[in-house]
PDB file of C-alpha atoms in Angstrom:
ATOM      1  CA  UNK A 179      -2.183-119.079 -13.621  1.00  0.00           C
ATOM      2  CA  UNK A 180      -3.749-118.549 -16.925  1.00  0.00           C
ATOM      3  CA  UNK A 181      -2.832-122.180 -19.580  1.00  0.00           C
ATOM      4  CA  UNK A 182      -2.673-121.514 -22.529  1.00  0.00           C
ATOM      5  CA  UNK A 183      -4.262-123.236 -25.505  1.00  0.00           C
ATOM      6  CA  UNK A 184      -6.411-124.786 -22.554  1.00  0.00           C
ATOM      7  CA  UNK A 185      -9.734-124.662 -21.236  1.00  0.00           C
ATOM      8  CA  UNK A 186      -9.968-121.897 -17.636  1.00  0.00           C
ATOM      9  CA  UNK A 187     -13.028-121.185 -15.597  1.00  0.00           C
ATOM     10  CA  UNK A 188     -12.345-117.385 -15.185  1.00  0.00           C
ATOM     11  CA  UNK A 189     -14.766-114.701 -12.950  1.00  0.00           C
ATOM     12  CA  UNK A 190     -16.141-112.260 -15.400  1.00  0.00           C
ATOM     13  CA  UNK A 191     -14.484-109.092 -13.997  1.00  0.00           C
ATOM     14  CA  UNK A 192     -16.392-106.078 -15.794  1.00  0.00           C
ATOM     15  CA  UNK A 193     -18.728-105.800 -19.113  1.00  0.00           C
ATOM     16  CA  UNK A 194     -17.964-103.907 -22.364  1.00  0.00           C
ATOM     17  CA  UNK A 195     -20.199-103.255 -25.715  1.00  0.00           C
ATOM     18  CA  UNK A 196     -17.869-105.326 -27.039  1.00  0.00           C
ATOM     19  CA  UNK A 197     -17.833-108.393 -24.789  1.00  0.00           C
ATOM     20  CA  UNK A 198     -16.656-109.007 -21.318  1.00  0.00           C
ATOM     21  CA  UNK A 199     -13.226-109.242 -19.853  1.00  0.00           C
ATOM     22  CA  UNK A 200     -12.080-111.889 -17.543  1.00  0.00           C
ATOM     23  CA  UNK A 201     -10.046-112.230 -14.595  1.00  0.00           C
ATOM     24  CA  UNK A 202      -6.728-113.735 -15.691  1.00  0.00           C
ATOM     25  CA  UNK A 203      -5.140-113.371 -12.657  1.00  0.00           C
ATOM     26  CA  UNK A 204      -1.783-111.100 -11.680  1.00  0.00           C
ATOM     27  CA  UNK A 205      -3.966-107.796 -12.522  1.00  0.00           C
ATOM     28  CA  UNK A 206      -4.613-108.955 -16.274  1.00  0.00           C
ATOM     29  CA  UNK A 207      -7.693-109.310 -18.045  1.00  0.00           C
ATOM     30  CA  UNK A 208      -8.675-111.253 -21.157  1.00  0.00           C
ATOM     31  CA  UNK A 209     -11.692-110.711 -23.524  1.00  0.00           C
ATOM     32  CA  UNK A 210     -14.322-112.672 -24.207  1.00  0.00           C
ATOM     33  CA  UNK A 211     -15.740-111.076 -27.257  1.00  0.00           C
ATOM     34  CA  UNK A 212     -19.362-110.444 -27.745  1.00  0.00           C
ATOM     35  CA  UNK A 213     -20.530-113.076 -30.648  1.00  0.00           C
ATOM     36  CA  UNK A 214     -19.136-116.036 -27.979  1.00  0.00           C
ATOM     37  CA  UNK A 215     -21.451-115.367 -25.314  1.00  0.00           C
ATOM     38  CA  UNK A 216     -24.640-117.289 -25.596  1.00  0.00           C
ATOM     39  CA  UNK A 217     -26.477-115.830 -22.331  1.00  0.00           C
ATOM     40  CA  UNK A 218     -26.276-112.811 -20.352  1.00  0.00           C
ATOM     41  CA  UNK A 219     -22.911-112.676 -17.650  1.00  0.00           C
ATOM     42  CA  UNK A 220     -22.944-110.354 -14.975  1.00  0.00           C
ATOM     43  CA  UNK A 221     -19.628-109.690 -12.689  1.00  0.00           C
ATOM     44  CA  UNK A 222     -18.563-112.029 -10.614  1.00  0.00           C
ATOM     45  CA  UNK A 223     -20.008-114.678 -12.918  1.00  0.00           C
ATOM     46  CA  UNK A 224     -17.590-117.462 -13.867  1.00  0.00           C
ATOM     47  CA  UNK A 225     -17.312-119.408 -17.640  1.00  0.00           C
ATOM     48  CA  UNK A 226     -15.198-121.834 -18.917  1.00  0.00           C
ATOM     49  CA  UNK A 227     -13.785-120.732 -22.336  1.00  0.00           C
ATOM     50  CA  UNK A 228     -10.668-121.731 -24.428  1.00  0.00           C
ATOM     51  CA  UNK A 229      -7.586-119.053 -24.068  1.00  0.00           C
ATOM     52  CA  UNK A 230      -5.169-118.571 -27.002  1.00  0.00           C
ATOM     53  CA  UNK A 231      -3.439-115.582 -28.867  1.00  0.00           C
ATOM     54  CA  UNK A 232      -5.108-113.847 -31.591  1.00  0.00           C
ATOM     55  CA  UNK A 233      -3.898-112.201 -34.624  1.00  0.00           C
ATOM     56  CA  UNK A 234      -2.391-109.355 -32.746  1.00  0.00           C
ATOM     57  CA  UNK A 235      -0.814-111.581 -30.454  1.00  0.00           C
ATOM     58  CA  UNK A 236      -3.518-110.756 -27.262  1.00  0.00           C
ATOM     59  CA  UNK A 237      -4.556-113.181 -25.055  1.00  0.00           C
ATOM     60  CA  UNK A 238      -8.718-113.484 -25.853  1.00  0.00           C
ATOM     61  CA  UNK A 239     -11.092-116.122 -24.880  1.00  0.00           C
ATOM     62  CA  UNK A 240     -13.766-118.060 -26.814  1.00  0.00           C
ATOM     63  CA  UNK A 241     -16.592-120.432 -26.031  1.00  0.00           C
ATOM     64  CA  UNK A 242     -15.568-122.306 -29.367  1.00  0.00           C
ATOM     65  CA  UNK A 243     -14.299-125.942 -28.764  1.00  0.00           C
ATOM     66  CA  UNK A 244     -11.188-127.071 -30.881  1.00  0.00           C
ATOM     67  CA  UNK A 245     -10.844-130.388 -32.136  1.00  0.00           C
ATOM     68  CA  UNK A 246      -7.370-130.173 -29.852  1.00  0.00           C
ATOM     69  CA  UNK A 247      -6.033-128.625 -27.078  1.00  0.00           C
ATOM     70  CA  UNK A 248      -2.220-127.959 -26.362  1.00  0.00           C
ATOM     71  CA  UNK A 249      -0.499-131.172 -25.512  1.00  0.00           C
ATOM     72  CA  UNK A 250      -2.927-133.141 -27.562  1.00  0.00           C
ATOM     73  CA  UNK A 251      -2.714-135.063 -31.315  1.00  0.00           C
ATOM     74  CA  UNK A 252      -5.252-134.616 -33.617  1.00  0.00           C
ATOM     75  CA  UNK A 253      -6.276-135.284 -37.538  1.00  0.00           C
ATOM     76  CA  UNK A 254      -6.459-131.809 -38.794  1.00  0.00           C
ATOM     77  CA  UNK A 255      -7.274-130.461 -42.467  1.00  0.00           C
ATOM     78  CA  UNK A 256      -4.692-127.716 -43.927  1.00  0.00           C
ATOM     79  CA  UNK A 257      -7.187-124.520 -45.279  1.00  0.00           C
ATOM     80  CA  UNK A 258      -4.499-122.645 -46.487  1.00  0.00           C
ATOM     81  CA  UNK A 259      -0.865-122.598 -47.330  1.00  0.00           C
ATOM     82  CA  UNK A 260       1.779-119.295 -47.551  1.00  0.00           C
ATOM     83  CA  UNK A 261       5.096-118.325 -47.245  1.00  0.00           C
ATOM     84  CA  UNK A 262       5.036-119.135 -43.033  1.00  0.00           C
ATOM     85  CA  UNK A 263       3.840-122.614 -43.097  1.00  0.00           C
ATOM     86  CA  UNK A 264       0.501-124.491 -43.510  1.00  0.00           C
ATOM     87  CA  UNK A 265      -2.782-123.452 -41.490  1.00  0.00           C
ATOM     88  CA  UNK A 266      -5.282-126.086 -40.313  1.00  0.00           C
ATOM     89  CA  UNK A 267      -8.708-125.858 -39.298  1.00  0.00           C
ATOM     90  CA  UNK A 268      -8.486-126.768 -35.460  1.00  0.00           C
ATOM     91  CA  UNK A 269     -12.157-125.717 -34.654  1.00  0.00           C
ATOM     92  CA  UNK A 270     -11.114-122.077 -34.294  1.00  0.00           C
ATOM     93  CA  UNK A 271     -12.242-118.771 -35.984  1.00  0.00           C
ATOM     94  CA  UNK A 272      -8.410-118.635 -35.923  1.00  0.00           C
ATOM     95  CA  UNK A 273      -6.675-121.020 -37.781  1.00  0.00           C
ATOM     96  CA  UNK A 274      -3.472-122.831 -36.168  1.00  0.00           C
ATOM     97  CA  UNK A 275      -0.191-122.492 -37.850  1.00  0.00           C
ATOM     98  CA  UNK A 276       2.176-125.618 -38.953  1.00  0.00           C
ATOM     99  CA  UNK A 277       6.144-123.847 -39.722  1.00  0.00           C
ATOM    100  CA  UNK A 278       7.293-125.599 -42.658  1.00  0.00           C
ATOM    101  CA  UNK A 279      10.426-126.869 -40.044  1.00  0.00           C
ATOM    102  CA  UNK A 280       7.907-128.726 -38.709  1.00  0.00           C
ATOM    103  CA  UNK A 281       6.172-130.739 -41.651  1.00  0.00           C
ATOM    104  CA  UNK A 282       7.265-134.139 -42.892  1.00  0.00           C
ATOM    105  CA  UNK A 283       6.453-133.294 -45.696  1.00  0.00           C
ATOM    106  CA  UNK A 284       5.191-130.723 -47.653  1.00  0.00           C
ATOM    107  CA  UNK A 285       1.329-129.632 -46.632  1.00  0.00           C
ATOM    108  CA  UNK A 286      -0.891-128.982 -49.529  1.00  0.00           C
ATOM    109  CA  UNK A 287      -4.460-127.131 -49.034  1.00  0.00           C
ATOM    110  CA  UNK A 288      -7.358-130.008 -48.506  1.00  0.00           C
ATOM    111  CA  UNK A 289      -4.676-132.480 -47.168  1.00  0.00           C
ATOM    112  CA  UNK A 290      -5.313-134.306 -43.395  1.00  0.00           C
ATOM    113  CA  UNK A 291      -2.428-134.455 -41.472  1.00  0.00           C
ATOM    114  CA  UNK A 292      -1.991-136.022 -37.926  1.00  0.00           C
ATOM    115  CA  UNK A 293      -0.275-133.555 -35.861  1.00  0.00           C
ATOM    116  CA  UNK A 294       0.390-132.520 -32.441  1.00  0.00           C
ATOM    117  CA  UNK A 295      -0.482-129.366 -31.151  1.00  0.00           C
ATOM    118  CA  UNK A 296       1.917-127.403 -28.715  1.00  0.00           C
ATOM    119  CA  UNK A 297       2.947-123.654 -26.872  1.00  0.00           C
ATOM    120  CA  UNK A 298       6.081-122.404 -28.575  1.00  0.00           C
ATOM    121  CA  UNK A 299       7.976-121.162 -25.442  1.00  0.00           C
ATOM    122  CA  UNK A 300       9.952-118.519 -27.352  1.00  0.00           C
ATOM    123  CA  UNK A 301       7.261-116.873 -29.267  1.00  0.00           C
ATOM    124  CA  UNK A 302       4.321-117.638 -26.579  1.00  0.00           C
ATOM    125  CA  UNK A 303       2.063-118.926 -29.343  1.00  0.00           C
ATOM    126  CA  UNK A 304      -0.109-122.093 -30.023  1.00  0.00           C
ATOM    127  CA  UNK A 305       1.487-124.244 -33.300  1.00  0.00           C
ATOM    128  CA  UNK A 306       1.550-127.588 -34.515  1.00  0.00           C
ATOM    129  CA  UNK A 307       3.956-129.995 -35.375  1.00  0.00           C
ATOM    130  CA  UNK A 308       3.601-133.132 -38.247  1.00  0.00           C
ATOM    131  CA  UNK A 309       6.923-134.248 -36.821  1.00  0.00           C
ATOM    132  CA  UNK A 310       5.020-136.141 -34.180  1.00  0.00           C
ATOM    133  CA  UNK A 311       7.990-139.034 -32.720  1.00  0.00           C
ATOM    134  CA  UNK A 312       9.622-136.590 -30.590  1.00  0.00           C
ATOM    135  CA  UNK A 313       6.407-135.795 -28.843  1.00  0.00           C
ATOM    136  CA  UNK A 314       5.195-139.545 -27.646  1.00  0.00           C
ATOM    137  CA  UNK A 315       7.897-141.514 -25.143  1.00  0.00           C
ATOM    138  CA  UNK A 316       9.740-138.942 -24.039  1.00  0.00           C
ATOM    139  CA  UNK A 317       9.134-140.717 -20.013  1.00  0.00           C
ATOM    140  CA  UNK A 318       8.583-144.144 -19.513  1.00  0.00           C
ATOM    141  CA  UNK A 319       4.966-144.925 -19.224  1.00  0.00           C
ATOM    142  CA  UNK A 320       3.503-146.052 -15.826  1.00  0.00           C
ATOM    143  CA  UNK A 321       1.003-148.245 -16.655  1.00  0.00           C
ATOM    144  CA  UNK A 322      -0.178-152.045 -15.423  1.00  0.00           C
ATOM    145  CA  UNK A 323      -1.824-154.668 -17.684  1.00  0.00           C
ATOM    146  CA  UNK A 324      -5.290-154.068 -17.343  1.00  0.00           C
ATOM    147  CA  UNK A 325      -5.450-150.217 -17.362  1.00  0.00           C
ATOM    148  CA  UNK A 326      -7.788-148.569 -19.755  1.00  0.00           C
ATOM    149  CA  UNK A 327      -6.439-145.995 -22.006  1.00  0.00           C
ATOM    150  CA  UNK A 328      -7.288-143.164 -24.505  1.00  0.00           C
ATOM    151  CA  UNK A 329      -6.050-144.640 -27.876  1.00  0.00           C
ATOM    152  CA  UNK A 330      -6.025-142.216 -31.089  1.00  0.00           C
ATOM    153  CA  UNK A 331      -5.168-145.081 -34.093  1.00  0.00           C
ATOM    154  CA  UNK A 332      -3.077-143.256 -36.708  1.00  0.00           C
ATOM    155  CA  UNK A 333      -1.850-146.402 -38.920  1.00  0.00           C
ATOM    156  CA  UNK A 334      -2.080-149.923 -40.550  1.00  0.00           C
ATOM    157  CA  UNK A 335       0.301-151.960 -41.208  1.00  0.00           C
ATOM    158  CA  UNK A 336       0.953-155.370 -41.616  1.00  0.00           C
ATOM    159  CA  UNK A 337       0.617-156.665 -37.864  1.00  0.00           C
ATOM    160  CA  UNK A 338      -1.736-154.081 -36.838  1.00  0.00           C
ATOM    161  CA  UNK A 339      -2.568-150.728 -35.904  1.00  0.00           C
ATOM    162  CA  UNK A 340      -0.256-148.210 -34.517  1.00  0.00           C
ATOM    163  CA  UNK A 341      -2.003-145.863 -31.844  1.00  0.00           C
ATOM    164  CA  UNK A 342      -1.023-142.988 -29.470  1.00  0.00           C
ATOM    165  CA  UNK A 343      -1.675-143.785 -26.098  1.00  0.00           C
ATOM    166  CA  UNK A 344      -3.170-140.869 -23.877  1.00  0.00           C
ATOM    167  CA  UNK A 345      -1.235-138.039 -26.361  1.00  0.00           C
ATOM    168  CA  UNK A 346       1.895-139.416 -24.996  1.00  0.00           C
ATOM    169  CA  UNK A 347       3.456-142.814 -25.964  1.00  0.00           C
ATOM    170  CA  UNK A 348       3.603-145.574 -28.572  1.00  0.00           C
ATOM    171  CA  UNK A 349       1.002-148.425 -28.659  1.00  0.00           C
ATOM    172  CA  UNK A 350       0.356-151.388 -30.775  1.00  0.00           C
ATOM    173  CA  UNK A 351      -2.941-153.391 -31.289  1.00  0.00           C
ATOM    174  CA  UNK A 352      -2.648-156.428 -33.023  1.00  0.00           C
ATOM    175  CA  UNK A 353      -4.444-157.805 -35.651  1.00  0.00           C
ATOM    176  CA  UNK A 354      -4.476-161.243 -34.203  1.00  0.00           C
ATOM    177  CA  UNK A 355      -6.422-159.601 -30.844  1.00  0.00           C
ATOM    178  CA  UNK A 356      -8.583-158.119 -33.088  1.00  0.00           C
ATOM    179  CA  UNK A 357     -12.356-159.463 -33.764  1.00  0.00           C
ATOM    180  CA  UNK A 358     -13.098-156.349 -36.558  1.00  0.00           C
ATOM    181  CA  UNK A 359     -11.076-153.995 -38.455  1.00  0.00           C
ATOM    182  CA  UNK A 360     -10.034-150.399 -36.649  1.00  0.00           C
ATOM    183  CA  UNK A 361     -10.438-146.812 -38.093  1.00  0.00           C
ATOM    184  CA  UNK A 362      -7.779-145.087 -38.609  1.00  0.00           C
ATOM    185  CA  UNK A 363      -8.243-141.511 -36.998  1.00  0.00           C
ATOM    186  CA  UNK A 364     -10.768-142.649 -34.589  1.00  0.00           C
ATOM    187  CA  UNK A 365      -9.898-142.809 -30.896  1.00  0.00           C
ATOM    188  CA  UNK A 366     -11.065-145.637 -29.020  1.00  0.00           C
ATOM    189  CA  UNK A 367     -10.751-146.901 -25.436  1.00  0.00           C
ATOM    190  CA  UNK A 368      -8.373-150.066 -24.959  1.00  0.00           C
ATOM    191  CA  UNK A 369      -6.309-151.669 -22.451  1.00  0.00           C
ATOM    192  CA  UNK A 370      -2.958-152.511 -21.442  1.00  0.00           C
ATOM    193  CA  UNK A 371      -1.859-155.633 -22.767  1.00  0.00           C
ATOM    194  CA  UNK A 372       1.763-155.550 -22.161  1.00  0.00           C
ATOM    195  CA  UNK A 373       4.835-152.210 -21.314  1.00  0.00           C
ATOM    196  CA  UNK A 374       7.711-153.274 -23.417  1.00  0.00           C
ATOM    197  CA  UNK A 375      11.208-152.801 -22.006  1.00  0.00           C
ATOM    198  CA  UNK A 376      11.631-149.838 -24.931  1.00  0.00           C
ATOM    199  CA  UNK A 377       8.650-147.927 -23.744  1.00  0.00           C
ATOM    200  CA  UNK A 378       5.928-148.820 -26.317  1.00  0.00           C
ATOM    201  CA  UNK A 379       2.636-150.128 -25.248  1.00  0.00           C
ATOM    202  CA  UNK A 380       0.761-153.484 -26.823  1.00  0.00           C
ATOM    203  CA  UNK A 381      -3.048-152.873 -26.184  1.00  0.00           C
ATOM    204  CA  UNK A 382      -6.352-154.519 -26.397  1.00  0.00           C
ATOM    205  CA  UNK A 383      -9.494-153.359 -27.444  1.00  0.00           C
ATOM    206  CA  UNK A 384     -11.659-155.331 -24.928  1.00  0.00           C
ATOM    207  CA  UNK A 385     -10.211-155.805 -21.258  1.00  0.00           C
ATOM    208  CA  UNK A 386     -11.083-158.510 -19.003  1.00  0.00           C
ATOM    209  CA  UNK A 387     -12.995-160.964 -20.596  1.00  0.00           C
ATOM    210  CA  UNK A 388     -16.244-159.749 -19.447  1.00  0.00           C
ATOM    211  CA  UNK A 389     -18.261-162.858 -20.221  1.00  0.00           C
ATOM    212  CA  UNK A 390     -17.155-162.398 -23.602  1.00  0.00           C
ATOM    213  CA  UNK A 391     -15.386-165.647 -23.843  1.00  0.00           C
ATOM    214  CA  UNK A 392     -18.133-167.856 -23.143  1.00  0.00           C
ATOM    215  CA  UNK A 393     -20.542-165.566 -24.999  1.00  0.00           C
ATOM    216  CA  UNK A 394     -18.663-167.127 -27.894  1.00  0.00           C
ATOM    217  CA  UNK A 395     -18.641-170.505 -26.549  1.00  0.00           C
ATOM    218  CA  UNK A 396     -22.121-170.680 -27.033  1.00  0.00           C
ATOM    219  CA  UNK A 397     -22.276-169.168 -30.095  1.00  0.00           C
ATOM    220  CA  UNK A 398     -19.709-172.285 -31.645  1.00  0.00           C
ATOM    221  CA  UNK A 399     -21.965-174.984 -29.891  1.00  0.00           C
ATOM    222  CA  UNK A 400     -24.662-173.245 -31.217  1.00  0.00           C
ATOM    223  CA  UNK A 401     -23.223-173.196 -35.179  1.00  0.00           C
ATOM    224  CA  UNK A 402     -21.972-176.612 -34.688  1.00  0.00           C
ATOM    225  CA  UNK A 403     -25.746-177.917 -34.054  1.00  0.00           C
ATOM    226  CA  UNK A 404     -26.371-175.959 -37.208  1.00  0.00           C
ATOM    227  CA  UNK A 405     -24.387-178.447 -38.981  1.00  0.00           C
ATOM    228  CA  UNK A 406     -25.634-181.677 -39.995  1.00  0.00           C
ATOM    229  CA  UNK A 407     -22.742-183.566 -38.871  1.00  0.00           C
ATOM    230  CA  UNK A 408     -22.042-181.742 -35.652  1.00  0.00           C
ATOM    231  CA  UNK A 409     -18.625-180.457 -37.978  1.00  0.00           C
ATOM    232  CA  UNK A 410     -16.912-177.084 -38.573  1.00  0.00           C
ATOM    233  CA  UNK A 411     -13.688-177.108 -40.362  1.00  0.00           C
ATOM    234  CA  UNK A 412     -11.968-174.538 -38.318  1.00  0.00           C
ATOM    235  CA  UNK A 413      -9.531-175.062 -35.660  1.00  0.00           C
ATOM    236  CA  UNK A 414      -6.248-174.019 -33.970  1.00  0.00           C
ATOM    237  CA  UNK A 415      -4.661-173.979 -37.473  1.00  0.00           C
ATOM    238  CA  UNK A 416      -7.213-171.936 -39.277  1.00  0.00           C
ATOM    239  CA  UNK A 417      -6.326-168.532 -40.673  1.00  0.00           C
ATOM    240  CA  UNK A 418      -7.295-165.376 -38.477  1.00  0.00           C
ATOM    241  CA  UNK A 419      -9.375-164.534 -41.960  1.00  0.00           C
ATOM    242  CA  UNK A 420     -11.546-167.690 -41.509  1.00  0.00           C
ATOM    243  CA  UNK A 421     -12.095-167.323 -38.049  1.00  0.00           C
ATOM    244  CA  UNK A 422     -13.231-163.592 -37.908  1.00  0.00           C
ATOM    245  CA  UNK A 423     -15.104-164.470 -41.194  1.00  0.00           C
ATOM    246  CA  UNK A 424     -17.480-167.329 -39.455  1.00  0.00           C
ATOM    247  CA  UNK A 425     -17.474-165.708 -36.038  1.00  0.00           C
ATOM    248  CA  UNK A 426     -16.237-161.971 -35.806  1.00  0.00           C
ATOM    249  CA  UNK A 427     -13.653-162.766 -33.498  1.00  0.00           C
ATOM    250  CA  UNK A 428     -10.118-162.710 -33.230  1.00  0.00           C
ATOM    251  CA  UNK A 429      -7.836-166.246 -33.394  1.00  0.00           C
ATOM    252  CA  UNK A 430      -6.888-165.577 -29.599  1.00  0.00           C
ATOM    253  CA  UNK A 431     -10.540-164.923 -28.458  1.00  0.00           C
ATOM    254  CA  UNK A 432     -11.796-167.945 -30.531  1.00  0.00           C
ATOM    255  CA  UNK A 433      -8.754-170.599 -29.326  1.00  0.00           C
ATOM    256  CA  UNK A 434      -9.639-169.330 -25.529  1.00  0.00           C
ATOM    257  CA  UNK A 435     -13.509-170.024 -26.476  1.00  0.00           C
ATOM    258  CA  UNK A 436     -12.583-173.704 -28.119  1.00  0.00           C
ATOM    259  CA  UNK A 437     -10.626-174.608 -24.846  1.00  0.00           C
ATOM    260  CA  UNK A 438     -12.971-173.430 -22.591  1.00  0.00           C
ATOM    261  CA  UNK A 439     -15.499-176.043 -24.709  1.00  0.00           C
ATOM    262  CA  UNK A 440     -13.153-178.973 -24.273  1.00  0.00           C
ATOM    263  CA  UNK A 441     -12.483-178.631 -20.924  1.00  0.00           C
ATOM    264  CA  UNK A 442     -16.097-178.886 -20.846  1.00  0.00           C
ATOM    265  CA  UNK A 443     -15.948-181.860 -22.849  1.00  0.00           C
ATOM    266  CA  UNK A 444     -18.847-180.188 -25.021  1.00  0.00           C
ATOM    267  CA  UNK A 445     -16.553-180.258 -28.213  1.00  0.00           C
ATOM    268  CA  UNK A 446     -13.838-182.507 -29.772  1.00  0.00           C
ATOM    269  CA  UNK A 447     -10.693-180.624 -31.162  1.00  0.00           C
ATOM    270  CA  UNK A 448      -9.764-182.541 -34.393  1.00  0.00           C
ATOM    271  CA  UNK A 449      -7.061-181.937 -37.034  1.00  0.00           C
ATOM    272  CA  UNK A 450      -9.669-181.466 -39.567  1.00  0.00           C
ATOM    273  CA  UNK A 451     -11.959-178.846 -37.283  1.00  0.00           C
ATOM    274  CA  UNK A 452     -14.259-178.873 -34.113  1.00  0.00           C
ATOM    275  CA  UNK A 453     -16.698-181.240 -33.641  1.00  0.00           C
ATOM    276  CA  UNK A 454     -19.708-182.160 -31.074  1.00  0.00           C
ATOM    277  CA  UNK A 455     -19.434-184.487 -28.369  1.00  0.00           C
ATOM    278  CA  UNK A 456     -22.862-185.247 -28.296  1.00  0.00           C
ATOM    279  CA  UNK A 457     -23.455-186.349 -31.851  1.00  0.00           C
TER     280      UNK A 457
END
């Protein structure tokens, strides 16, 4: 079964001036035009290529990678704008359509716009929607704390950044887990934190600790030497600013790391800051 707006590994079936056409299975054949084929095929050859419609509405193949498949979310820049809809730039000679039903609000030419890209049952072909909410938590996620996830980051706010978690539900990373500032529009790998009971996801963008604790442990002791007095005025009551400032790490990471030293007795936890216990 040929998916469309996906990636196939098809059998090249016979070759044409034009191109080659591919198996697609049930008697049809799609394709692959001439300019997308880097080496010489032969019959019974297989390639992976991308399948969508083109203008004429015929299945055709290409070697050329969009930035996003169907079922996926993606930061795409509108080319052109007409009486349909808007039309993005999704990697494709052929540029993927946005119905003006399905912008928030009104695409302009230059503009990025986070959409998700999906196959219109009725009409068979590959669109995109701005309207992205009733794409992500339409199931309940099935995830435990600790799993590592695909997370695209779409927005700031005042807490944090809001992400979509492997093109399907809401996530959260908090500022206060955070030891540096996100992009927005990049997708990073993070990890379960926490499934709340309305289907939305709080992340993290480290995992287990992985040493990374004490790592910073030894980078206080070794700041605190640094001072004359064996005294840093930071502590449990510092601002998240202050600490990510002096160490590049969130609050969380950096009250874990203090504990750690005082359970070690290495450190003294004061109400004015941290200080050395061998001073």
């Amino acid at each position: 079964m040929i998916r469309i707006g996906k990636y196939n590994t098809l059998k090249v079936v016979k070759l044409v001036d034009f191109g080659v056409y591919l198996d697609g299975g049930e008697g049809q054949e799609i394709l692959l035009p001439a300019k997308y084929i880097s080496s010489p095929l032969e019959p019974g050859d297989e390639i992976k290529v991308f399948i969508y419609r083109d203008s004429e509405e015929r299945l055709i193949a290409t070697t050329e990678h969009p930035y996003a498949e169907v079922g996926e979310f993606a930061f795409l820049q509108v080319c052109a704008v007409n009486r349909i809809g808007a039309f993005l730039d999704w990697g494709l000679t052929k540029q993927l359509l946005v119905p003006f039903g399905e912008q928030r609000v009104k695409m302009h030419e230059g503009m990025v716009c986070l959409v998700y890209v999906y196959l219109d049952h009725v009409t068979k072909r590959i669109v995109a929607s701005a309207k992205i909410e009733k794409f992500l938590g339409n199931q309940y996620p099935d995830y435990k704390v600790g799993d590592k996830v695909r997370a695209l980051v779409y927005k700031h706010t005042d807490i944090g950044y809001k992400v979509i978690v492997d093109n399907a539900f809401h996530g959260m990373i908090y500022e206060s887990d955070l030891y540096a500032p996100l992009v927005v529009e990049e997708v990073i790998t993070a990890y379960v934190k926490n499934v709340r009971e309305d289907g939305k996801i709080d992340l993290l963008v480290n995992g287990a600790n992985d040493g990374r604790i004490e790592q910073l442990a030894d980078k206080i002791i070794g700041r605190l030497r640094e001072e004359p007095d064996g005294f840093l005025p930071l502590g449990d009551g510092s601002s998240p600013e202050a600490i990510r400032e002096t160490f590049s790490c969130s609050k969380k990471d950096f009250k874990k790391a203090i504990g750690f030293l005082y359970k070690k007795h290495a450190l003294l936890i004061t109400p004015g800051g941290l200080r050395l216990t061998d001073r």
